[in-house]
Coordinates of C-alpha atoms in Angstrom, one line a residue:
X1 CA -128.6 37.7 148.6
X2 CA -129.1 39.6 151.5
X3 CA -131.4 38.4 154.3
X4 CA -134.0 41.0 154.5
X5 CA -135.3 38.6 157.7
X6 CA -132.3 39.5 159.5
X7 CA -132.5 43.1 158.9
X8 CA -136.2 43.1 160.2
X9 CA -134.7 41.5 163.3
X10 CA -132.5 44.3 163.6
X11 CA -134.9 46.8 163.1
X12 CA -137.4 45.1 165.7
X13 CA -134.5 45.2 168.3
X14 CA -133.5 48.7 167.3
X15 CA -137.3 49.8 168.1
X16 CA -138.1 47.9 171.3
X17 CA -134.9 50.1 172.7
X18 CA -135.6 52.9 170.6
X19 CA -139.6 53.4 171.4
X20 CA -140.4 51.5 174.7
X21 CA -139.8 53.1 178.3
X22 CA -138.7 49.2 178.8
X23 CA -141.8 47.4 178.5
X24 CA -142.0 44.1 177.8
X25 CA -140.5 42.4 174.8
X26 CA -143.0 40.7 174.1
X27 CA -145.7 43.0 173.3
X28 CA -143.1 44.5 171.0
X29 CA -144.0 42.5 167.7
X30 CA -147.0 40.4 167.4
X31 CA -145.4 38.4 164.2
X32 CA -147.8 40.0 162.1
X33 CA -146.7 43.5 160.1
X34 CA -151.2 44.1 160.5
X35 CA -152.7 47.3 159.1
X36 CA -150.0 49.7 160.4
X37 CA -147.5 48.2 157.3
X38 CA -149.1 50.9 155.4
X39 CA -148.1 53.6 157.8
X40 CA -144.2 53.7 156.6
X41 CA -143.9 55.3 153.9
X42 CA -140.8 54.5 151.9
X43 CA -139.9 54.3 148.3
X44 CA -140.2 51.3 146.1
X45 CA -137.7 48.3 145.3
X46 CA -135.9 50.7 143.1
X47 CA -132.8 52.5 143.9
X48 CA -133.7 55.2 146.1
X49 CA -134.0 58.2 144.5
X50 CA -131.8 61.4 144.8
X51 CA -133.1 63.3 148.6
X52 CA -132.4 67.0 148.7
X53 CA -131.3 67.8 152.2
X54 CA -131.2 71.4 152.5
X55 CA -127.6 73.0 153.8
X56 CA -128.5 74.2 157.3
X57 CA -126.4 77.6 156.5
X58 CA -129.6 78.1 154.0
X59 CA -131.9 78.7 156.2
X60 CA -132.6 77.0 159.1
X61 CA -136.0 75.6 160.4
X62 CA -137.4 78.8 162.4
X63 CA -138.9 78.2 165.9
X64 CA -142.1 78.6 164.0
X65 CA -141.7 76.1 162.0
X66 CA -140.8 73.5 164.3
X67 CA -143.9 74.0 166.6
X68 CA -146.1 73.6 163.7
X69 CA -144.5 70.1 163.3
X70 CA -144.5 69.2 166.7
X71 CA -147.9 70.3 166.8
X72 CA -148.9 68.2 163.7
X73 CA -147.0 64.8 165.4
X74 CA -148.6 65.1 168.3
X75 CA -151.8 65.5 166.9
X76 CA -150.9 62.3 164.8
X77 CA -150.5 60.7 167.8
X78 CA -153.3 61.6 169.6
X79 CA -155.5 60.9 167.1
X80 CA -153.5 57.7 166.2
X81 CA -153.0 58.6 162.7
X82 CA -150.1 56.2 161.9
X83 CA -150.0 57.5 158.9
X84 CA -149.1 61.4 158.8
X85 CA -146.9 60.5 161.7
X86 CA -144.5 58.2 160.1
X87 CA -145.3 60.2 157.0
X88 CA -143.9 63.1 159.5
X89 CA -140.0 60.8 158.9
X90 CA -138.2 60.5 155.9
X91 CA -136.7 57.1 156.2
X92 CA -135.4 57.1 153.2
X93 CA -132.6 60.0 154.7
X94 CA -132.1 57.9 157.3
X95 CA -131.4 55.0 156.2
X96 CA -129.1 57.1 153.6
X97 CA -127.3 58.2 156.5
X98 CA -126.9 54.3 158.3
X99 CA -125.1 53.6 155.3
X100 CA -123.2 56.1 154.1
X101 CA -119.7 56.0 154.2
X102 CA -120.5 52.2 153.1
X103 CA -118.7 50.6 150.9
X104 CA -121.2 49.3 149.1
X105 CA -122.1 48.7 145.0
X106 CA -125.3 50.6 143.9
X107 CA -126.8 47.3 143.9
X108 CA -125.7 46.1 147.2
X109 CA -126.8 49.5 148.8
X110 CA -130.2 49.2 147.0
X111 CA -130.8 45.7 148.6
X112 CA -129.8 46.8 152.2
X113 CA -132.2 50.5 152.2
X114 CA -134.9 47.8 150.7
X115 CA -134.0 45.6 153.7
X116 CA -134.5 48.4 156.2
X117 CA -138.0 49.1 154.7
X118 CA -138.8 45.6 155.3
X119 CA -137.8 45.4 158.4
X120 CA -139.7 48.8 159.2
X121 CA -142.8 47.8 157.6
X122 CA -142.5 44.2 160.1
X123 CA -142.6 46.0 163.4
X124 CA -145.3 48.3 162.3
X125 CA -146.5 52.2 163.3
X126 CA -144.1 54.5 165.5
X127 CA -146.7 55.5 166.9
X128 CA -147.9 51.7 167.8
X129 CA -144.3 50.7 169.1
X130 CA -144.7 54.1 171.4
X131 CA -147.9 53.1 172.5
X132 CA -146.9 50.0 173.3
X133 CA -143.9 50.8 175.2
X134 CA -145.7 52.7 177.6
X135 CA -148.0 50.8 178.3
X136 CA -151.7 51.2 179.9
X137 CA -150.8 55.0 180.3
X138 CA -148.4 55.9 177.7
X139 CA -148.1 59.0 177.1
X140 CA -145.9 61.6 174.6
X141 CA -145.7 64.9 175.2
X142 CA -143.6 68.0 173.3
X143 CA -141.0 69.1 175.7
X144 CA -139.0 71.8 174.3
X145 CA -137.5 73.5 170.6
X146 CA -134.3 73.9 170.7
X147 CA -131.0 74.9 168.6
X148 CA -128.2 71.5 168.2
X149 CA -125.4 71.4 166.4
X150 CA -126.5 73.5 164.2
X151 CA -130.4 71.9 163.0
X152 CA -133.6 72.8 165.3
X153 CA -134.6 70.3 167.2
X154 CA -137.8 69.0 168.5
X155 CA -137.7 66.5 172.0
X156 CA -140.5 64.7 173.3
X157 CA -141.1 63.0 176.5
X158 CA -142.6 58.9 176.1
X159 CA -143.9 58.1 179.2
X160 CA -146.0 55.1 181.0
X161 CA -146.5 52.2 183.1
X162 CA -142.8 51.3 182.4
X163 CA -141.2 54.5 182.6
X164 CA -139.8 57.5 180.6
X165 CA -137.6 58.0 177.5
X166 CA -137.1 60.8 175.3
X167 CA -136.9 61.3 171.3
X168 CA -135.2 63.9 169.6
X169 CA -136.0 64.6 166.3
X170 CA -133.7 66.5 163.7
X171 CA -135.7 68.3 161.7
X172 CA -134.5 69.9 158.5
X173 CA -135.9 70.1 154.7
X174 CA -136.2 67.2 152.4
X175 CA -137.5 68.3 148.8
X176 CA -138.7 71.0 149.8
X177 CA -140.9 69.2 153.1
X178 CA -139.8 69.7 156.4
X179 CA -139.0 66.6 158.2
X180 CA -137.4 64.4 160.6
X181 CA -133.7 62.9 159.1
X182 CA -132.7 61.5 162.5
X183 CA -133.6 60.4 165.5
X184 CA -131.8 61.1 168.8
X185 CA -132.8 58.1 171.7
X186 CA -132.3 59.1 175.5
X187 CA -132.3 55.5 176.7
X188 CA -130.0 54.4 173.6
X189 CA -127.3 57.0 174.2
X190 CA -127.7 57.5 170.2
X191 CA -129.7 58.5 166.9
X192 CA -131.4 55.7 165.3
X193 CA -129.2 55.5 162.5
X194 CA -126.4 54.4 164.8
X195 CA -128.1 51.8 165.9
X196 CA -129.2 50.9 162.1
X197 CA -125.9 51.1 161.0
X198 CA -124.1 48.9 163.8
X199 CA -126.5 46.2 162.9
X200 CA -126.2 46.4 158.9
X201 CA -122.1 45.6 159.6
X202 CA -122.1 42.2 159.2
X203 CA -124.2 41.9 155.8
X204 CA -121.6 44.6 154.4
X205 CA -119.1 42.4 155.3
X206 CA -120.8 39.7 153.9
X207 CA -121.0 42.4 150.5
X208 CA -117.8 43.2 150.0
X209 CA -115.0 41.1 151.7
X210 CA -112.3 44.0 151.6
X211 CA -114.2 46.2 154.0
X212 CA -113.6 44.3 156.5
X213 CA -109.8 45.0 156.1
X214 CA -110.4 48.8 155.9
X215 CA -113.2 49.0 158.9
X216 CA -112.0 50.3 162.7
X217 CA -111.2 47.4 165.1
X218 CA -114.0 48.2 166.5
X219 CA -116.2 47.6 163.7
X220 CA -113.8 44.3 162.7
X221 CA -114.2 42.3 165.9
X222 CA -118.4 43.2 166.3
X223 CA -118.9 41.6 162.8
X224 CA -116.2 39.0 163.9
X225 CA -118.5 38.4 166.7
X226 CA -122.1 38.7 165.0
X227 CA -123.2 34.9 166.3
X228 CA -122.9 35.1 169.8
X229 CA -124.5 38.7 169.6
X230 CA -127.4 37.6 168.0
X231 CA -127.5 34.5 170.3
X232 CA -127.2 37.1 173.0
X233 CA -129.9 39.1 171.7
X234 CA -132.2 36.2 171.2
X235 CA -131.8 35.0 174.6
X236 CA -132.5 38.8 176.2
X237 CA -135.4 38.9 174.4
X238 CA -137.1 35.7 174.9
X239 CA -135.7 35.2 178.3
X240 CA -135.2 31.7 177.2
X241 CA -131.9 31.2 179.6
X242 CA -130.3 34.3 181.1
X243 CA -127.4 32.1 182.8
X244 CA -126.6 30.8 179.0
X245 CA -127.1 34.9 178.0
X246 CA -124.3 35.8 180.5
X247 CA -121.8 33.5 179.3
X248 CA -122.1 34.6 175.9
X249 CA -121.8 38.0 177.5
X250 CA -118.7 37.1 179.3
X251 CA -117.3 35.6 176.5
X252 CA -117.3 38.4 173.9
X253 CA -114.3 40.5 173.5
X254 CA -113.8 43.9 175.0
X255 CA -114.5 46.2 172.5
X256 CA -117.7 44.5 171.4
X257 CA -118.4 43.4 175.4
X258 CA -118.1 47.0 176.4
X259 CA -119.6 48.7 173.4
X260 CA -122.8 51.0 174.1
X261 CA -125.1 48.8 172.2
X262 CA -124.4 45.2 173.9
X263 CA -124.0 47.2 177.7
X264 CA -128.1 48.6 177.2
X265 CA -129.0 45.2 176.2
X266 CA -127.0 43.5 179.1
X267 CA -128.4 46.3 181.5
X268 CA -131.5 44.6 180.1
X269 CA -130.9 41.7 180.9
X270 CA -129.6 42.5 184.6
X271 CA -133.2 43.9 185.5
X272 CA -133.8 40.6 185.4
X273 CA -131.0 39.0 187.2
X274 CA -130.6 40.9 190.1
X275 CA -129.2 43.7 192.0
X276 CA -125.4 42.8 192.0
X277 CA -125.6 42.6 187.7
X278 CA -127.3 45.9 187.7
X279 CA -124.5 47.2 189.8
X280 CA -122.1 46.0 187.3
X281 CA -123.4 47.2 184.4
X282 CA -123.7 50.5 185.3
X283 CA -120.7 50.8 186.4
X284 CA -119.8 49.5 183.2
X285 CA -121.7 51.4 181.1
X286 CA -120.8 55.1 183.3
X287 CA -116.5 54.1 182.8
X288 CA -116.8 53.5 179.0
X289 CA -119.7 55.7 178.0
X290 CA -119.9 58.8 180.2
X291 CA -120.1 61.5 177.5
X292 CA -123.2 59.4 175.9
X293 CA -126.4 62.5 177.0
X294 CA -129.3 60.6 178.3
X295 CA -127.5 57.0 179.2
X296 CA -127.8 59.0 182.3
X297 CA -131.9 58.6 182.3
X298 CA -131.5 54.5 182.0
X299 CA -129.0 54.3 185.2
X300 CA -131.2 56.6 187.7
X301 CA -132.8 53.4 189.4
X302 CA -129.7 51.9 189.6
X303 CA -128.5 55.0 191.7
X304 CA -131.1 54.6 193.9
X305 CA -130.9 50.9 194.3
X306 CA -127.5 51.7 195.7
X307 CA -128.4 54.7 198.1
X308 CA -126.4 56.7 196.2
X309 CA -128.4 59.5 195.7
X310 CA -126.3 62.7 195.4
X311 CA -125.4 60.6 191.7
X312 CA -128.5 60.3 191.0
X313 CA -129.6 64.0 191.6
X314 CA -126.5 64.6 189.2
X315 CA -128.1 62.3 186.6
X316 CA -131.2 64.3 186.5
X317 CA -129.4 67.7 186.6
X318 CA -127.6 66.2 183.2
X319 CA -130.6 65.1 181.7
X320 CA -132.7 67.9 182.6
X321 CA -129.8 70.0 180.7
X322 CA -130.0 67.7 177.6
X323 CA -134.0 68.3 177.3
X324 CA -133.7 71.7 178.1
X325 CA -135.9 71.6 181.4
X326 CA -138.9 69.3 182.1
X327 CA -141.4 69.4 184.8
X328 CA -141.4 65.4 184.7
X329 CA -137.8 65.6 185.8
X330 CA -138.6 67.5 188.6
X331 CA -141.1 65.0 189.8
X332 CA -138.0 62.5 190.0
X333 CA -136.2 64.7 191.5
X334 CA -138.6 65.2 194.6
X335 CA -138.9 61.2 194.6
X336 CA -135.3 61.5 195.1
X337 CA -135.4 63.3 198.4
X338 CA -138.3 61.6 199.9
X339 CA -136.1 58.8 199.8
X340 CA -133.2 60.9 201.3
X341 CA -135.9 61.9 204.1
X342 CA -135.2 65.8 202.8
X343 CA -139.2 66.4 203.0
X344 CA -138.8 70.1 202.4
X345 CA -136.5 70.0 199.2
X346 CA -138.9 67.3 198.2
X347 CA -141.9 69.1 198.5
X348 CA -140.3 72.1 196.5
X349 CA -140.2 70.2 193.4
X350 CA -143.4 68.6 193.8
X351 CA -144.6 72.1 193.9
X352 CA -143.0 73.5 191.0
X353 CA -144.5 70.2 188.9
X354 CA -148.1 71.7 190.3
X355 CA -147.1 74.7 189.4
X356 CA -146.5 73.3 186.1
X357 CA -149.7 71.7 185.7
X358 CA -148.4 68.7 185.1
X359 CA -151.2 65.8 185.0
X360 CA -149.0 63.0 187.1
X361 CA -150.2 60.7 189.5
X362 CA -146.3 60.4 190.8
X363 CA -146.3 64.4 192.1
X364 CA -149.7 64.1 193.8
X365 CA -148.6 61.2 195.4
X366 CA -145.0 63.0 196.5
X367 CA -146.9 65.8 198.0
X368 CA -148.9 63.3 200.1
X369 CA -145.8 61.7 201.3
X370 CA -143.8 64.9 201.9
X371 CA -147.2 66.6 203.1
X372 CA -147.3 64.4 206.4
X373 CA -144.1 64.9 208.1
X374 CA -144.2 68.3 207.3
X375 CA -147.9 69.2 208.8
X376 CA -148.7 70.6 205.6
X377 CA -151.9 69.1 205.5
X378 CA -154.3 71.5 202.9
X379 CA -151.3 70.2 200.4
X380 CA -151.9 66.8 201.5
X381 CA -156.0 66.9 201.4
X382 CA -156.0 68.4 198.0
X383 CA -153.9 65.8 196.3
X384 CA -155.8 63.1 197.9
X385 CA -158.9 64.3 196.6
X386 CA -157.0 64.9 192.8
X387 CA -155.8 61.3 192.9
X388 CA -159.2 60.2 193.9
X389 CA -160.9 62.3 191.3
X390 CA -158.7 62.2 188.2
X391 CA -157.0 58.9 189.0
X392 CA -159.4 56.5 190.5
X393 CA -157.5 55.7 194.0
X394 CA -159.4 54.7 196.8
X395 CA -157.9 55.4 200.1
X396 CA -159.7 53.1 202.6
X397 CA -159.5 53.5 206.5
X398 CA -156.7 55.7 206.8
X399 CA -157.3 55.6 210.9
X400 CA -155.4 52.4 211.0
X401 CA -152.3 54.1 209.5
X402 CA -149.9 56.1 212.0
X403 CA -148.6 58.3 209.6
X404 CA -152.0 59.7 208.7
X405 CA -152.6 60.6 212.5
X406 CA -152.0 63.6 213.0
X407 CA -153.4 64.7 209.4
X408 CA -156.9 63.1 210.5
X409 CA -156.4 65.2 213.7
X410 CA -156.3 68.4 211.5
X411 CA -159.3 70.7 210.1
X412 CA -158.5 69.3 207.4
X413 CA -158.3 65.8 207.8
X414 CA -162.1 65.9 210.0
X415 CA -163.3 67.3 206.7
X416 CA -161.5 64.6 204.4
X417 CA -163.2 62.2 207.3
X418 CA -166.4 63.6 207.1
X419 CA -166.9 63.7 203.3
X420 CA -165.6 60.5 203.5
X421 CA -168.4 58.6 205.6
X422 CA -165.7 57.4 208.4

């Protein structure tokens, strides 16, 4: 019988890396499925039934049709309708698409979808898991529409207190409805089902004996590895022992050590370790999957950590590419000069994110930073004042601070003083 408890592991861990801008694990799943179980919609026990995926040569989703959507989701979200949103999904396709190519008996493929609704239905809403990736101030946001591979695409920004990550949904028409059949994850390097469907290997081996001879030696020595992975995973996610995480690390074979999966979750792992382990996994992860779009989005603060920040300029270029252009992206971009010194080139991206109208507390604060050394102080009083207005800082004696010397010297900084009761 198949463990339907192990398969809501794997979906928990597939969504903490999937939804989360790399909060903590820990505010991923309560233990308890609550009132969002409701909210994904899947079939019954039965057999899933027969989905009609339209052929894109048909007629593909129109631009149209694809705003209307990601209109509608982010209403859902907004509103915090968990149920139109994962309504919005068909997990029924995707999990179709995690196994197929399967070897698997009607039966045995029955049990496993039924396990991934399970295991869906344990770690609650979408739109809960985004929430709570972000954090305080998470935040999703429709990016761009755009043409891939063929389907029409729709990408959103999650952003918050512990970062940023993207989704990509495939959108395309299921019985008639138009809806999401895959998701593509910046900060995973990979669509959902991927990750689905590198976790279901070891309970098809477990199935049906002579897959095993027939999968890729890839494939072979992950499942042949499955219980130091999961000990691994464990231990990254409770933080129990990262010395004892590390060996088991160490001790995995190359093609499973050095697999895109088990590299994000050691990168994981290194935030926690130090600099030197987030060196090496980068490295790592930039040799053996350089052609993954978006892995690029997850190594950025590595980049910096190490100064090296003509890399991590090209990081952003690649991701900005992948989303198809994002204000947000500039904003890291002109973070990326300040700490190069470059105050002009920063302050030209701070001001195309204004010129945007971006609401982010990161470019107001940019423009304050590049503002200074470059005298431009009506720039500098204006996002003081928006920071203090729309994001509740309070600035304090500035007089004690050198750099603010020669702005409190200015027009504008006697008004700032002035309105300011120094």
């Amino acid at each position: 019988m198949l463990r339907t408890w192990s398969l809501a592991i794997l979906c928990s861990f597939s969504m903490l890396a999937v939804l989360g801008c790399g909060g903590d694990p820990a505010l991923e799943s309560d233990g308890n499925a609550s009132a969002d179980e409701s909210a994904v919609e899947t079939n019954s026990a039965a057999a899933p039934r027969e989905r009609e995926v339209r052929p894109v040569a048909a007629r593909m989703v129109t631009t149209e049709e694809a705003q209307q959507f990601a209109d509608k989701m982010k209403q859902a979200y907004d509103d915090n309708d968990t149920r139109t949103f994962d309504g919005m999904i068909d997990w029924d396709t995707m999990a179709m698409r995690a196994t197929a190519g399967l070897d698997l008996s009607e039966s045995d493929r029955t049990e496993v979808m039924n396990g991934l609704q399970v295991g869906m239905r344990s770690v609650g809403s979408f739109v809960t898991q985004i929430r709570r990736g972000g954090g305080n101030t998470a935040d999703y946001q429709l990016v761009n529409i755009l043409e891939k591979d063929g389907n029409r695409v729709v990408i959103f920004r999650a952003s918050g207190d512990n970062g940023v990550n993207y989704h990509q949904y495939t959108l395309q028409r299921v019985d008639g409805q138009l809806k999401a059949v895959d998701l593509y994850v910046f900060l995973t390097g990979e669509t959902i089902t991927e990750t689905w469907r590198r976790g279901l290997l070891p309970h098809v081996a477990e199935m049906n004996k002579n897959w095993l001879q027939r999968a890729t030696s890839k494939e072979s020595a992950y499942v042949q590895s499955i219980d130091k992975v999961s000990q691994f995973q464990n231990l990254v996610l409770s933080g129990q022992s990262d010395a004892q995480a590390w060996n088991l690390f160490y001790s995995l074979p190359e093609e499973v050590r050095f697999s895109k999966g088990m590299l994000i979750q050691a990168y994981a792992l290194s935030n926690r370790t130090g600099e030197d382990k987030i060196m090496e996994i980068s490295n790592a992860i930039r040799t053996h999957h350089s052609d993954a779009t978006g892995l690029e989005l997850m190594l950025i603060d590595s980049l910096l950590i190490a100064e090296k920040y003509d890399e991590a300029l090209q990081a952003l270029d690649a991701v900005d590419q992948a989303v198809g252009g994002d204000p947000y992206v500039d904003a890291l971009r002109g973070n990326t000069y300040l700490l190069q010194e470059n105050y002009p080139k920063a302050m030209e991206y701070f001001d195309k994110v204004m010129e945007t109208g971006l609401d982010m507390d990161t470019a107001f604060y940019g423009t304050v930073a590049a503002g200074l050394p470059l005298k431009e102080f009506t720039k500098v009083a204006a996002a003081m004042e928006t920071l203090e207005e729309r994001y509740g800082v309070v600035w304090g004696d500035l007089r004690s601070l050198a750099e603010y010397r020669e702005f409190l010297e200015s027009p504008e900084g006697q008004y700032w003083m002035e309105t300011h009761n120094y």
